[in-house]
Short mmCIF file of N, CA and C in Angstrom, two decimals:
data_model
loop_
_atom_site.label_atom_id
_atom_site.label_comp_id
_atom_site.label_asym_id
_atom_site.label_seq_id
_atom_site.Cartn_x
_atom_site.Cartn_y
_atom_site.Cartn_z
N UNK W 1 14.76 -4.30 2.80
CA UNK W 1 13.53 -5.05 2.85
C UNK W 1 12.85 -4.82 4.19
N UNK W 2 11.49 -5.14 4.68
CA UNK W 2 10.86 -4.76 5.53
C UNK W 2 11.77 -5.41 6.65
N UNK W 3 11.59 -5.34 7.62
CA UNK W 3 12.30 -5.80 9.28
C UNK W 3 11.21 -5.29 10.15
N UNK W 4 10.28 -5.77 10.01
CA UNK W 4 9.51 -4.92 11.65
C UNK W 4 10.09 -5.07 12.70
N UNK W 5 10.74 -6.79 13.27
CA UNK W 5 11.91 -6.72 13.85
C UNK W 5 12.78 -5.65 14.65
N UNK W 6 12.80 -5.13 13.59
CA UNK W 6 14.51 -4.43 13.70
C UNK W 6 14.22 -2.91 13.92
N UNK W 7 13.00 -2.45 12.94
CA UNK W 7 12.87 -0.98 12.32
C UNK W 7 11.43 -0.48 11.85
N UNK W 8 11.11 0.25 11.89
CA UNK W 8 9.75 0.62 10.92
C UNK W 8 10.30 0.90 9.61
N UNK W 9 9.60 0.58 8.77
CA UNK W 9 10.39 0.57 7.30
C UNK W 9 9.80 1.95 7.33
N UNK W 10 11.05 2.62 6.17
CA UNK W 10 11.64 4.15 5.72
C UNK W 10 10.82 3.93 4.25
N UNK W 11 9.85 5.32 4.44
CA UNK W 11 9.20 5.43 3.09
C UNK W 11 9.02 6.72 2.92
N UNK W 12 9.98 7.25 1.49
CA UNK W 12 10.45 8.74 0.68
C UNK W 12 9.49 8.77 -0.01
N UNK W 13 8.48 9.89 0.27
CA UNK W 13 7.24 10.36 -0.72
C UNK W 13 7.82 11.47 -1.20
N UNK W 14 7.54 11.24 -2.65
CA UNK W 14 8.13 12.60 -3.78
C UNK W 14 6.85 12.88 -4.27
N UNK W 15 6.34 14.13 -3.72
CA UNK W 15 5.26 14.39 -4.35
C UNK W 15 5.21 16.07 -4.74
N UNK W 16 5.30 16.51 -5.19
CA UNK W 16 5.93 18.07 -5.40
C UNK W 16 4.50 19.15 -5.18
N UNK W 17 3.19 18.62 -5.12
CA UNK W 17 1.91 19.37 -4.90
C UNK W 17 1.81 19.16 -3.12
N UNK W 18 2.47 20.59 -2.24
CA UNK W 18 2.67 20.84 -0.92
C UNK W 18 1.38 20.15 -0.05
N UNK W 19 0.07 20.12 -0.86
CA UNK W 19 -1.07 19.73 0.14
C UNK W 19 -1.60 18.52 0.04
N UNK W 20 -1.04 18.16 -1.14
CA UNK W 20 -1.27 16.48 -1.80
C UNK W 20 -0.18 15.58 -0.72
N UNK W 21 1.49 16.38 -0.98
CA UNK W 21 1.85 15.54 -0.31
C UNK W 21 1.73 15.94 1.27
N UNK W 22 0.93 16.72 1.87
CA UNK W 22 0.77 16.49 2.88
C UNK W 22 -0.17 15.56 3.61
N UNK W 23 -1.59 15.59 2.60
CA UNK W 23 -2.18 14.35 2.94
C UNK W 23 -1.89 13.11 2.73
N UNK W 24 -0.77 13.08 2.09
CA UNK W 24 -0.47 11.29 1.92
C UNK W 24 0.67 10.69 2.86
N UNK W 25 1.09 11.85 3.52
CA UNK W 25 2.32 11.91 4.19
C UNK W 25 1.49 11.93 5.69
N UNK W 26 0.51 12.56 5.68
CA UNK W 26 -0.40 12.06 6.85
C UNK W 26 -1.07 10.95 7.37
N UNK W 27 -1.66 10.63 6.34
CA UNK W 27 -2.28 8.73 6.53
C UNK W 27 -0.91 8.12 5.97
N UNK W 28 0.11 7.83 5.91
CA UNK W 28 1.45 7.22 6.60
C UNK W 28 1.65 7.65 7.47
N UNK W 29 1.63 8.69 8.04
CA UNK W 29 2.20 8.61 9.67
C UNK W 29 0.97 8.41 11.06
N UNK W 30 -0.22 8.59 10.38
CA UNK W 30 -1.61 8.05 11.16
C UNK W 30 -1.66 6.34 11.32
N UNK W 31 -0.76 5.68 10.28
CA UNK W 31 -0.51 3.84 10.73
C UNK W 31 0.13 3.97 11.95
N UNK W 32 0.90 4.57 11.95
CA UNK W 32 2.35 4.24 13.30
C UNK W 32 3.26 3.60 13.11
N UNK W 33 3.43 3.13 11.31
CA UNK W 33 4.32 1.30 11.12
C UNK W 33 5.51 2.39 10.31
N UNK W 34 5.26 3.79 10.15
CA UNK W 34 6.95 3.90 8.50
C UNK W 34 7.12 5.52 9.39
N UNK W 35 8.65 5.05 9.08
CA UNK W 35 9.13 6.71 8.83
C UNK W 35 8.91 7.22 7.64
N UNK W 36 8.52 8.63 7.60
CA UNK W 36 8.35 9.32 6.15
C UNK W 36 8.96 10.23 6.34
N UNK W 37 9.49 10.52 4.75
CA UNK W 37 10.52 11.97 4.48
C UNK W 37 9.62 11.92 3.48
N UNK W 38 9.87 13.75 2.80
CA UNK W 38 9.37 14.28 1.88
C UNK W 38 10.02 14.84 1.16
N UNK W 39 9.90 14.59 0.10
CA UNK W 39 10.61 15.47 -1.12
C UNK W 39 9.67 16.04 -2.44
N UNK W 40 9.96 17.32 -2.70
CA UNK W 40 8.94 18.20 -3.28
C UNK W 40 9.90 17.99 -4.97
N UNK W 41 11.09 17.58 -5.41
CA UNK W 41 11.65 17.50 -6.60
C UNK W 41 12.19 16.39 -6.08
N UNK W 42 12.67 15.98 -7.74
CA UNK W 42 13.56 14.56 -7.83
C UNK W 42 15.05 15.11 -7.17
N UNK W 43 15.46 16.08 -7.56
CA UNK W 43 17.10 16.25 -6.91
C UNK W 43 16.89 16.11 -5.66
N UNK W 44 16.16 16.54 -4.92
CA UNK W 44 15.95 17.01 -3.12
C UNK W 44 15.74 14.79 -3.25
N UNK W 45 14.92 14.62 -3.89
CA UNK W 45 14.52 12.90 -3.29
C UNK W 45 15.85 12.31 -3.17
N UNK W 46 16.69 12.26 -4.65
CA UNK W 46 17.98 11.62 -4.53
C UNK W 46 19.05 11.82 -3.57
N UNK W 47 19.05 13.07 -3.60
CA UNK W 47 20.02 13.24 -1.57
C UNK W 47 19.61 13.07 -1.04
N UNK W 48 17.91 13.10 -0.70
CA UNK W 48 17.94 12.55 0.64
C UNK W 48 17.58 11.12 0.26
N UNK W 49 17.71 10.23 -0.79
CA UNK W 49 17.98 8.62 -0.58
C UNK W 49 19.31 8.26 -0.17
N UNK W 50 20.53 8.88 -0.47
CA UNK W 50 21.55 9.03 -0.39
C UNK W 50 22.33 8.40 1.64
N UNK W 51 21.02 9.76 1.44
CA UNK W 51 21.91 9.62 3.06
C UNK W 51 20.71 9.24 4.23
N UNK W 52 19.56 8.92 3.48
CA UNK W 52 18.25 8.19 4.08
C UNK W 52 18.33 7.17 3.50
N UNK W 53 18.48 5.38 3.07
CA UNK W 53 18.02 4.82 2.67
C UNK W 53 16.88 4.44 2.62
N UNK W 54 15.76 4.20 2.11
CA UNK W 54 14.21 4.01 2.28
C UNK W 54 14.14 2.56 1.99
N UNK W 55 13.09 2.17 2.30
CA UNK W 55 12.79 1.36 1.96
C UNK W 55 11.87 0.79 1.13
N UNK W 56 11.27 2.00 0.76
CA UNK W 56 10.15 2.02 -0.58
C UNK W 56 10.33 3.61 -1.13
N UNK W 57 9.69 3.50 -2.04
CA UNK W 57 9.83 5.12 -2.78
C UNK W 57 8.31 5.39 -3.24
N UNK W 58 7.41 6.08 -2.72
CA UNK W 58 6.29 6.60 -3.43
C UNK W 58 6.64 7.80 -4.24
N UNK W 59 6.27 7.80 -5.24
CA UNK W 59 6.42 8.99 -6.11
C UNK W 59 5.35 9.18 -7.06
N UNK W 60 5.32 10.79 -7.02
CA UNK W 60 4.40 10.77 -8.08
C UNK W 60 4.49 10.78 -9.41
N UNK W 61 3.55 10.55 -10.50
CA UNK W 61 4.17 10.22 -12.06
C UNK W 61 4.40 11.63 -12.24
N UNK W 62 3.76 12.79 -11.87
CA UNK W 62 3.86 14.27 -12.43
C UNK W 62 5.45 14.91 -11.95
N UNK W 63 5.78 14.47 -11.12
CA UNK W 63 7.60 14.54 -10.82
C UNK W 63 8.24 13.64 -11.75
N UNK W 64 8.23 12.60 -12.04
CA UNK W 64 9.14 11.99 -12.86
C UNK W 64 8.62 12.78 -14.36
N UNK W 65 7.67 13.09 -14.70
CA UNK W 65 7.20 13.15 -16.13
C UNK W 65 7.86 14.74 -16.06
N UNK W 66 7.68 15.93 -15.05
CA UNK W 66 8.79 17.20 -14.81
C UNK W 66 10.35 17.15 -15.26
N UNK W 67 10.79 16.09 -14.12
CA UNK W 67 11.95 15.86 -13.61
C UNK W 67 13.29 15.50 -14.08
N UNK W 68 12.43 14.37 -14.85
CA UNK W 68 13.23 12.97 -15.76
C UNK W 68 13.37 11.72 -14.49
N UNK W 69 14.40 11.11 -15.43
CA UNK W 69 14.74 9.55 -14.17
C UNK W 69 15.34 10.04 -13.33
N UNK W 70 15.31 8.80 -11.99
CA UNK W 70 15.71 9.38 -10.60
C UNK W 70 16.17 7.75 -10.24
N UNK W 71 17.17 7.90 -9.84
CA UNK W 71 18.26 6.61 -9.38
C UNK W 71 17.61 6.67 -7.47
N UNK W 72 16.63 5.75 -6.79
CA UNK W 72 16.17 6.57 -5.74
C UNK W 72 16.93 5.59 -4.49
N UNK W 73 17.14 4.13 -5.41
CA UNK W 73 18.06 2.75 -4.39
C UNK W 73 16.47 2.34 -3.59
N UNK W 74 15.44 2.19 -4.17
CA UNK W 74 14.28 1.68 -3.58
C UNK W 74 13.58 1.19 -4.40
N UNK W 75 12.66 0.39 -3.69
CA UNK W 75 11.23 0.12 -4.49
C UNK W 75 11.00 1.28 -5.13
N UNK W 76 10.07 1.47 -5.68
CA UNK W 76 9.00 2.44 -5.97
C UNK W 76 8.24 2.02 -6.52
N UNK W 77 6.51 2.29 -6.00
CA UNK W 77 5.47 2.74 -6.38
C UNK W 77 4.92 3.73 -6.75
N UNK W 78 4.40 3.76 -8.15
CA UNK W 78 4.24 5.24 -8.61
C UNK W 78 2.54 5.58 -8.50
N UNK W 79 2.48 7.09 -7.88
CA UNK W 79 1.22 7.63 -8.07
C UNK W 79 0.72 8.03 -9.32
N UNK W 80 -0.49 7.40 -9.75
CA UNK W 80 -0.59 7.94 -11.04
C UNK W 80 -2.11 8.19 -11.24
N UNK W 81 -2.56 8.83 -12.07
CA UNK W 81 -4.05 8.70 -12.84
C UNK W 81 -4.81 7.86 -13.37
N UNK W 82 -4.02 6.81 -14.24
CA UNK W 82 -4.46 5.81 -14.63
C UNK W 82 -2.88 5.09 -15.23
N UNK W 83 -3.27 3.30 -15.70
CA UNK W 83 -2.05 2.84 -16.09
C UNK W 83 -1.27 3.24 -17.17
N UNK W 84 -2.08 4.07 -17.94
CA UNK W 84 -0.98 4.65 -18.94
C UNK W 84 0.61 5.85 -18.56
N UNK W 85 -0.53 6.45 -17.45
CA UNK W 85 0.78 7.04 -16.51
C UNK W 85 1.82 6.60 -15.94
N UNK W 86 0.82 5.56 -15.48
CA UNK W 86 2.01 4.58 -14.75
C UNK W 86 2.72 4.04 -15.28
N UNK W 87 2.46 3.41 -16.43
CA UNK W 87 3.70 2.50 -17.58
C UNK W 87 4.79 3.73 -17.70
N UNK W 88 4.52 4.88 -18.14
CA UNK W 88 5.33 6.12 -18.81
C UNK W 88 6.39 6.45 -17.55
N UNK W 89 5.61 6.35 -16.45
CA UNK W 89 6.92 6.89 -15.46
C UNK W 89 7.24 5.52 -14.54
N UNK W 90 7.27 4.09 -14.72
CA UNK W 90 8.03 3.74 -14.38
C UNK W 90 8.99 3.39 -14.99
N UNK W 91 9.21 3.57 -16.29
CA UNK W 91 10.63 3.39 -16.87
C UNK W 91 11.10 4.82 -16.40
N UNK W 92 10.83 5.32 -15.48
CA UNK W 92 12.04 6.93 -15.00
C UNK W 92 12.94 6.71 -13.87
N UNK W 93 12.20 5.31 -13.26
CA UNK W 93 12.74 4.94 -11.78
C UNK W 93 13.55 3.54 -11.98
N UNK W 94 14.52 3.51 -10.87
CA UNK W 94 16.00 2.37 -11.18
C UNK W 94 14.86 1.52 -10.95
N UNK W 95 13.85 1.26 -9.86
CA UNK W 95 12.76 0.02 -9.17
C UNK W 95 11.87 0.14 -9.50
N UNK W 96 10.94 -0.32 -10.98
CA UNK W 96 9.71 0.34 -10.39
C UNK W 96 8.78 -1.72 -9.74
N UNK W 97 8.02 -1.10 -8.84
CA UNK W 97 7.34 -2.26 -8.63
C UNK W 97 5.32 -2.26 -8.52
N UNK W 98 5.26 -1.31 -9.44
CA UNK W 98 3.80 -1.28 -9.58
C UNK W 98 3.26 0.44 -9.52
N UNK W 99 2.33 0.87 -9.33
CA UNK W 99 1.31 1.67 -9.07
C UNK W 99 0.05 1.66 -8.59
N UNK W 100 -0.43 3.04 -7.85
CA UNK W 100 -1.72 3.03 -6.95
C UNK W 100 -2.12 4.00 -7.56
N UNK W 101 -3.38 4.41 -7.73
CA UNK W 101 -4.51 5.88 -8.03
C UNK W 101 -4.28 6.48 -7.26
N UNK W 102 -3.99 7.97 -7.76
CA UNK W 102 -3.57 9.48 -6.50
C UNK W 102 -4.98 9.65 -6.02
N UNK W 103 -6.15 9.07 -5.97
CA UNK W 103 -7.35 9.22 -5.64
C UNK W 103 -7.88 7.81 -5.08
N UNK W 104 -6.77 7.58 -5.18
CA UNK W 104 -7.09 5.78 -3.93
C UNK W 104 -7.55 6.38 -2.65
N UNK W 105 -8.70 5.84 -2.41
CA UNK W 105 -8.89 5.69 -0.79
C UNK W 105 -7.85 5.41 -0.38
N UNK W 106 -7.49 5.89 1.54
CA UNK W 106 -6.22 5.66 2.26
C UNK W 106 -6.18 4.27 2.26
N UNK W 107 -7.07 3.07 2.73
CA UNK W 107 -6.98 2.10 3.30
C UNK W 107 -6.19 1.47 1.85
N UNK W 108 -6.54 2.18 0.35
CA UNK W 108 -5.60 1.09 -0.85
C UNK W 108 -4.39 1.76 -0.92
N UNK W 109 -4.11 3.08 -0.47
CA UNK W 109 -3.06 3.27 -0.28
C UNK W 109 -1.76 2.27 0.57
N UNK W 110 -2.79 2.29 1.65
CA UNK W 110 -2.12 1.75 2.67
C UNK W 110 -1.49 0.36 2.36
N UNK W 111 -2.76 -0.27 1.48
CA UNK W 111 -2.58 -1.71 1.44
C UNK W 111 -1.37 -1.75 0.31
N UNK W 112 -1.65 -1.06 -0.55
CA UNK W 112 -0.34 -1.16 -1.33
C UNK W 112 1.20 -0.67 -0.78
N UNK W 113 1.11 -0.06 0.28
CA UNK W 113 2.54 -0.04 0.85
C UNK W 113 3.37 -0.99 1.56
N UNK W 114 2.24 -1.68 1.84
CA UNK W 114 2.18 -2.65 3.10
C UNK W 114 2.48 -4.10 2.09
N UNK W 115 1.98 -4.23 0.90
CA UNK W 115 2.07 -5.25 0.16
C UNK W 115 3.35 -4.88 -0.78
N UNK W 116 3.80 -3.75 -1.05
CA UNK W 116 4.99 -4.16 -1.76
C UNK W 116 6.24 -3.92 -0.23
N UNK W 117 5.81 -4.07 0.68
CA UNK W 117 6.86 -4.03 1.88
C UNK W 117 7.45 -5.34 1.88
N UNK W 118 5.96 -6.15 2.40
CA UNK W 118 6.23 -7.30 2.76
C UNK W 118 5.94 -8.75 1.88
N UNK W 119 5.27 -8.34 0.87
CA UNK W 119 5.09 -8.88 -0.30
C UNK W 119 3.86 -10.12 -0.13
N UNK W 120 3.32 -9.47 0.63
CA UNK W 120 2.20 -10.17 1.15
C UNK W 120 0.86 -9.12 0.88
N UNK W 121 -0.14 -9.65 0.73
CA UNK W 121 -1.05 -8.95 0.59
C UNK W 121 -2.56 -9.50 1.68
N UNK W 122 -3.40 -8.97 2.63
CA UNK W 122 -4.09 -9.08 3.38
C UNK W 122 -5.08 -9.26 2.90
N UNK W 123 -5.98 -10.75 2.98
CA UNK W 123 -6.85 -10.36 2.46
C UNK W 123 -8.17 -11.00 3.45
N UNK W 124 -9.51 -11.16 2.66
CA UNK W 124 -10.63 -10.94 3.74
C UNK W 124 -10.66 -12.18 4.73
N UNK W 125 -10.67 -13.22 3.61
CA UNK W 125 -10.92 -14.82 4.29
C UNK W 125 -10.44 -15.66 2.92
N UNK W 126 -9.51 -16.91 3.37
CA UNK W 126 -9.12 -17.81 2.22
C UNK W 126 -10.40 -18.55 1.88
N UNK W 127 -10.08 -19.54 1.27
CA UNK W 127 -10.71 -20.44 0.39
C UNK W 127 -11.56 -21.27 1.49
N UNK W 128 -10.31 -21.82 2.40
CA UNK W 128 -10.88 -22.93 3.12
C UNK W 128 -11.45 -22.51 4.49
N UNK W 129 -11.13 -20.72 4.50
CA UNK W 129 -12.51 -20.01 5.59
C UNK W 129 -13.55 -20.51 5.17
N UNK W 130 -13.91 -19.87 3.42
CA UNK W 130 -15.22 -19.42 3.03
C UNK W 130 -15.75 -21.11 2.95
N UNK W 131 -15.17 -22.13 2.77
CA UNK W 131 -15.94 -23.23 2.69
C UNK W 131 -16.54 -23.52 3.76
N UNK W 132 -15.35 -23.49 5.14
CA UNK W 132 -15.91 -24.03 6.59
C UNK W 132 -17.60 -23.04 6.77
N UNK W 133 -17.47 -21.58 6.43
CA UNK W 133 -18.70 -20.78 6.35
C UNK W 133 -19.61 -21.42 6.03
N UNK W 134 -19.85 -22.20 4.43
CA UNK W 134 -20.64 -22.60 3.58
C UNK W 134 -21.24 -23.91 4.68
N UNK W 135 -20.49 -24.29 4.94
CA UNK W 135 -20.97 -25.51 5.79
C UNK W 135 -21.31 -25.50 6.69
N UNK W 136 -21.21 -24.46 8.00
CA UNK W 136 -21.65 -24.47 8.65
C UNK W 136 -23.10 -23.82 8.69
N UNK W 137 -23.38 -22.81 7.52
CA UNK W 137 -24.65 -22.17 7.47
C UNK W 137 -25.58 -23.52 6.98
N UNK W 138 -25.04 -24.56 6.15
CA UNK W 138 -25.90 -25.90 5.29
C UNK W 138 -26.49 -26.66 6.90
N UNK W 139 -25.43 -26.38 7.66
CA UNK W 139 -25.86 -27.28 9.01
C UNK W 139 -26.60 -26.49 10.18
N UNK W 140 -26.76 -25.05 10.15
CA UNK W 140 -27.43 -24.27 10.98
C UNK W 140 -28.88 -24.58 10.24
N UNK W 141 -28.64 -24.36 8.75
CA UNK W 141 -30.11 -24.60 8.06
C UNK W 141 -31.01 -25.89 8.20
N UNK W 142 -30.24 -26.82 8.45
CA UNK W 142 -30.37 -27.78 8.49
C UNK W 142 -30.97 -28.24 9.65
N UNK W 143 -30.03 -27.76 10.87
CA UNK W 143 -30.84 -28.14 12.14
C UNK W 143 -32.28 -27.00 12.17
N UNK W 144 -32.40 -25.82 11.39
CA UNK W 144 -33.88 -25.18 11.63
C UNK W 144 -34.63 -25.80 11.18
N UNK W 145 -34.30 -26.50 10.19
CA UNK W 145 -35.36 -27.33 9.33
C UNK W 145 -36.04 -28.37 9.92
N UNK W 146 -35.30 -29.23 10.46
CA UNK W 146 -35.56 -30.31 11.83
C UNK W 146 -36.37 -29.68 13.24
N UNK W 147 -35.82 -28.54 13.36
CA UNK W 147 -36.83 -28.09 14.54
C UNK W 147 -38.34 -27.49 14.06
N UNK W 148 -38.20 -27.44 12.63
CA UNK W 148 -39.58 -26.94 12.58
C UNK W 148 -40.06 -28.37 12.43
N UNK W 149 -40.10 -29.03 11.86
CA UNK W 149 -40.28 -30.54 11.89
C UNK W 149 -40.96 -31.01 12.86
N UNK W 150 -40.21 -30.87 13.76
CA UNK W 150 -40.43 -31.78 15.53
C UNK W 150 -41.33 -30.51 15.84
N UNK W 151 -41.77 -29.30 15.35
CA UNK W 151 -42.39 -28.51 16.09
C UNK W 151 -43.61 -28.91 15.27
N UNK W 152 -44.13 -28.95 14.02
CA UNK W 152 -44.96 -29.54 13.66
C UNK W 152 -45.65 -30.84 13.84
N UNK W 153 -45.20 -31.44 13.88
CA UNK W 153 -45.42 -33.57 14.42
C UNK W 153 -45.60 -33.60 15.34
#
């Protein structure tokens, strides 16, 4: 499980297209927060989960749908095209815990690594931001309204 604590959490990208997974293996290591290993087949991923434990597993659905199932001892999130991909190859993985679009912008990449890490998800402003907002714009409006007032009278 995540430890920032302790470690940067360990995240095994199986992506078997050399320039695909180099860009995804790049904006993970452009955060500064995960170690990444790479694996281009499912056999190469499973030894090195073996003797890497990870702490998440990105993979892509076009390796598992190649490959077959892969025992990886992680999460995994699967890269896919759409959810029909994704349903099909996460029954290939021991974990699966969701999917992202191989055409996600980095920042939903990101957010989805980061949210099945820590199981938290970041978001813009809660409830009781956006109210204090609401109210304070009713009372900015409010006092303009009064100054045009007193500027008129």
């Amino acid at each position: 499980m995540y430890r920032p604590a302790i470690s940067r959490p360990r995240v095994l990208l199986v992506v078997s297209h050399p320039s695909v997974g180099a860009a995804i293996e790049t904006i993970l290591r452009l955060e500064r927060r995960y170690e990444v290993r790479r694996a281009a087949k499912l056999a190469e991923a499973v030894n090195l989960a073996r003797s890497w434990p990870a702490d998440l597993a990105l993979v892509d659905a076009l390796v598992l749908r190649r490959d077959g199932r892969a025992e990886l001892g992680a999460p995994a999130l699967i890269l896919a095209g759409g959810a029909a991909e994704a349903a099909a190859a996460e029954r290939s993985v021991d974990n699966p815990q969701g999917w992202v679009a191989k055409d996600a912008p980095s920042a939903d990449l990101v957010a989805a690594v980061e949210h099945l890490l820590t199981g938290s998800l970041t978001t813009e402003a809660g409830s009781l931001a956006l109210f204090g907002i609401g109210v304070l714009v009713l009372v900015l409006a409010g006092l303009l309204l009064y100054l045009i007032w007193i500027a008129v009278v």
